[in-house]
XYZ file of C-alpha atoms in Angstrom:
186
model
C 17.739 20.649 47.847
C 18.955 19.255 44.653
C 17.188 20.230 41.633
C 16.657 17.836 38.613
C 15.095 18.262 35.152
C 13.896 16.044 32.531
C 16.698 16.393 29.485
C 14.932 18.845 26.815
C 15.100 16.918 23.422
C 18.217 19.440 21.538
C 20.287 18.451 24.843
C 22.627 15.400 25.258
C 21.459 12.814 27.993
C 23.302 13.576 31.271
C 26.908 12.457 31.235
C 27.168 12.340 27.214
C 29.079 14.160 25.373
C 27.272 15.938 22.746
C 29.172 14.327 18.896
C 32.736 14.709 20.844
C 34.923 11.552 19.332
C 36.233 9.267 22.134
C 39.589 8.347 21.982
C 38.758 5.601 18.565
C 37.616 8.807 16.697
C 34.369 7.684 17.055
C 31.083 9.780 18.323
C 28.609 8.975 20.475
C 25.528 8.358 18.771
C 22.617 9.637 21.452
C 24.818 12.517 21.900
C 24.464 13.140 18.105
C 21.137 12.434 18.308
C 20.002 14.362 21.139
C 22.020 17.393 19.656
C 20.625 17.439 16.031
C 17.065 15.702 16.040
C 15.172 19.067 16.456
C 17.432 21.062 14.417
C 17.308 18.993 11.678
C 13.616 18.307 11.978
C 13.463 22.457 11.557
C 15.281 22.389 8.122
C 13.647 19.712 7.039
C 9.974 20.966 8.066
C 10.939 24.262 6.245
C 11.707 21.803 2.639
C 8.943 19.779 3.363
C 6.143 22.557 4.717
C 5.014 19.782 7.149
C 6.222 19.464 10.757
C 5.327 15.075 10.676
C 6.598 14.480 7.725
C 10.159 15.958 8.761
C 10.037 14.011 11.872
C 9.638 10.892 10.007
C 12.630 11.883 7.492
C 15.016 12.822 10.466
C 13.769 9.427 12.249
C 14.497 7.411 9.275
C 17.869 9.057 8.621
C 18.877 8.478 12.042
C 17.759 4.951 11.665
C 19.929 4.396 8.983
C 22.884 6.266 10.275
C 22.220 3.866 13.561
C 22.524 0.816 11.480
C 25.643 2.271 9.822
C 27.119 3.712 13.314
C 30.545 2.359 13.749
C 31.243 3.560 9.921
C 29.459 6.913 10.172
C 30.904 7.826 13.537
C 34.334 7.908 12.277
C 33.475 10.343 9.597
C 34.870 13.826 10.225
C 31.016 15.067 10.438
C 28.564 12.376 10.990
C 25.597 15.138 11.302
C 26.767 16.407 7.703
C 25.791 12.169 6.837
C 22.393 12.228 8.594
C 21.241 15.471 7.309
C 22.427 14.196 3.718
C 20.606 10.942 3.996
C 17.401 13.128 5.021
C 17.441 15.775 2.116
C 17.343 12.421 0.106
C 15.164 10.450 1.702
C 13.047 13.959 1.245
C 13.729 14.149 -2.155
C 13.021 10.648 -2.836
C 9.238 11.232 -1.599
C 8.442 14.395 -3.390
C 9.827 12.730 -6.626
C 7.543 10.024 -5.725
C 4.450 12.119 -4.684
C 5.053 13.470 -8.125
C 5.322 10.927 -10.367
C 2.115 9.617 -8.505
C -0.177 12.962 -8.920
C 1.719 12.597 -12.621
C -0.062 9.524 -13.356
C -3.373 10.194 -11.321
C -3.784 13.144 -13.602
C -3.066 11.395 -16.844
C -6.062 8.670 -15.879
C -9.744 9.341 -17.612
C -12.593 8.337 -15.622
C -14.985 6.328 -17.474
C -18.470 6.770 -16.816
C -20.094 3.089 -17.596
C -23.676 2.315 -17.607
C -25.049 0.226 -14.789
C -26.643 -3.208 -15.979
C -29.534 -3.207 -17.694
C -32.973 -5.215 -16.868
C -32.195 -8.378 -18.856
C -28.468 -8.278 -16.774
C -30.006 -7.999 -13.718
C -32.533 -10.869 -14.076
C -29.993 -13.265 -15.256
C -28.227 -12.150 -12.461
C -31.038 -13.199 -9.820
C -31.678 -16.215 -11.795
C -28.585 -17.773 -12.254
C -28.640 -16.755 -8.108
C -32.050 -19.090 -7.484
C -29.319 -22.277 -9.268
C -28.035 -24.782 -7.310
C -23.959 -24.868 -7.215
C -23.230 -27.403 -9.240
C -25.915 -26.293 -12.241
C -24.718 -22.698 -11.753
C -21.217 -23.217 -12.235
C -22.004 -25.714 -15.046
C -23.702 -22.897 -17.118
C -21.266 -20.185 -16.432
C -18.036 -22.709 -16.797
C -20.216 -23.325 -20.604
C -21.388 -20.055 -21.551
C -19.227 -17.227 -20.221
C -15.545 -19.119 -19.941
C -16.519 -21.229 -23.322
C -15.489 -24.114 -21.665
C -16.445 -27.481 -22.998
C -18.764 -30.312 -21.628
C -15.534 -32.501 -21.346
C -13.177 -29.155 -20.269
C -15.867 -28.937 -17.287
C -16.386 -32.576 -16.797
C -11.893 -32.799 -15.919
C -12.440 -29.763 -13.864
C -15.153 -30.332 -11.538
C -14.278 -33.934 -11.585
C -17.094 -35.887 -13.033
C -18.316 -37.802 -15.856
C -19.779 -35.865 -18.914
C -22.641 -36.921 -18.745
C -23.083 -35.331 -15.080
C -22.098 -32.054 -16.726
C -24.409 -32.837 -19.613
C -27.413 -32.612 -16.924
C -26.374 -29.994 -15.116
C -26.701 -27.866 -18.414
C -30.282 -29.388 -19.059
C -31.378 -28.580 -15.570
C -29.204 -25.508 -15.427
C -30.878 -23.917 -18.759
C -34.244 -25.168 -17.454
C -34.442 -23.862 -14.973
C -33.466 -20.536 -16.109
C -35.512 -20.651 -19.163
C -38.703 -21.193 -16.786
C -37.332 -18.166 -14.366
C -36.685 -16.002 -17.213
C -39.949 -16.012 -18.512
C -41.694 -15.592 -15.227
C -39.563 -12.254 -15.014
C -40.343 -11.363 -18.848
C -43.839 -12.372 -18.141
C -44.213 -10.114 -14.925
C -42.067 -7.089 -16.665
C -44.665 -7.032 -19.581
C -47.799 -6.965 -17.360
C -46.570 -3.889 -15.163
């Protein structure tokens, strides 16, 4: 009865050899792999304090070495190159994760009122406009556009904007003091 076992994750796949060169000097990069993952993914964890985040630095260093394999494999220690690549990559986020908490600290939060009554009933009148009045009034009197400014924008004559702002103000003017009207009875 023959016997076989899944590979454990610090052992080279069956048949590899484990960062031996082949006769081109280079090294077989599963073999590498399979060798150093976990190890490295230890030292890291123990810089880092977090088991994930090491697995991601050792999988991106790999990455990179993988990318960079027919170079790195000729090197007379390609792990020495992956581990390198991690401590930086390591490095790299802490100085980030620092500069970040740097400038999250250095921020005031500003405590600003919420809108008061007159606000919120130009609000929910200009709301109760049609389109074309609405953005007519606001185009006018919160972007200080002009009649003619408006006119090019929306495409139409002036004098199409020039209603729209009698209707527009209108209309508001006779909502408005319906609200005022109701505020002051209550």
């Amino acid at each position: 009865m023959t016997v076989t076992r899944e590979p454990r994750l610090d052992e080279p796949p069956p048949g590899r050899t484990a960062g031996r060169p082949d006769e081109r000097g280079a090294v077989d990069f599963d073999g590498v792999y399979h060798a150093h993952f976990r190890p490295l993914t230890l030292q890291l964890a123990a810089y880092c304090g977090d088991l994930s985040q090491a697995q991601d630095l050792v999988q991106e260093a790999f990455c990179r070495a993988f990318a960079r394999w027919s170079r790195v494999s000729r090197y007379d220690d390609p792990v020495a190159w992956v581990r390198r690549v991690a401590w930086n990559l390591a490095t790299s986020r802490w100085r980030r994760l620092r500069t970040a908490q740097s400038w999250l600290h250095r921020q005031r939060e500003e405590h600003v009122p919420g809108p008061g009554p007159d606000r919120v009933a130009l609000t929910a009148a200009l709301a109760q406009l049609p389109t074309t009045q609405r953005r007519a009034v606001v185009l006018h009197y919160l972007a200080d556009l002009t009649v003619g400014q408006i006119a090019e924008q929306e495409g139409v004559p002036e004098g199409t904007v020039k209603s729209w702002l009698h209707r527009g103000r209108a209309a508001l003017a006779a909502q408005l003091t319906t609200t005022n009207e109701v505020n002051h009875h209550e």
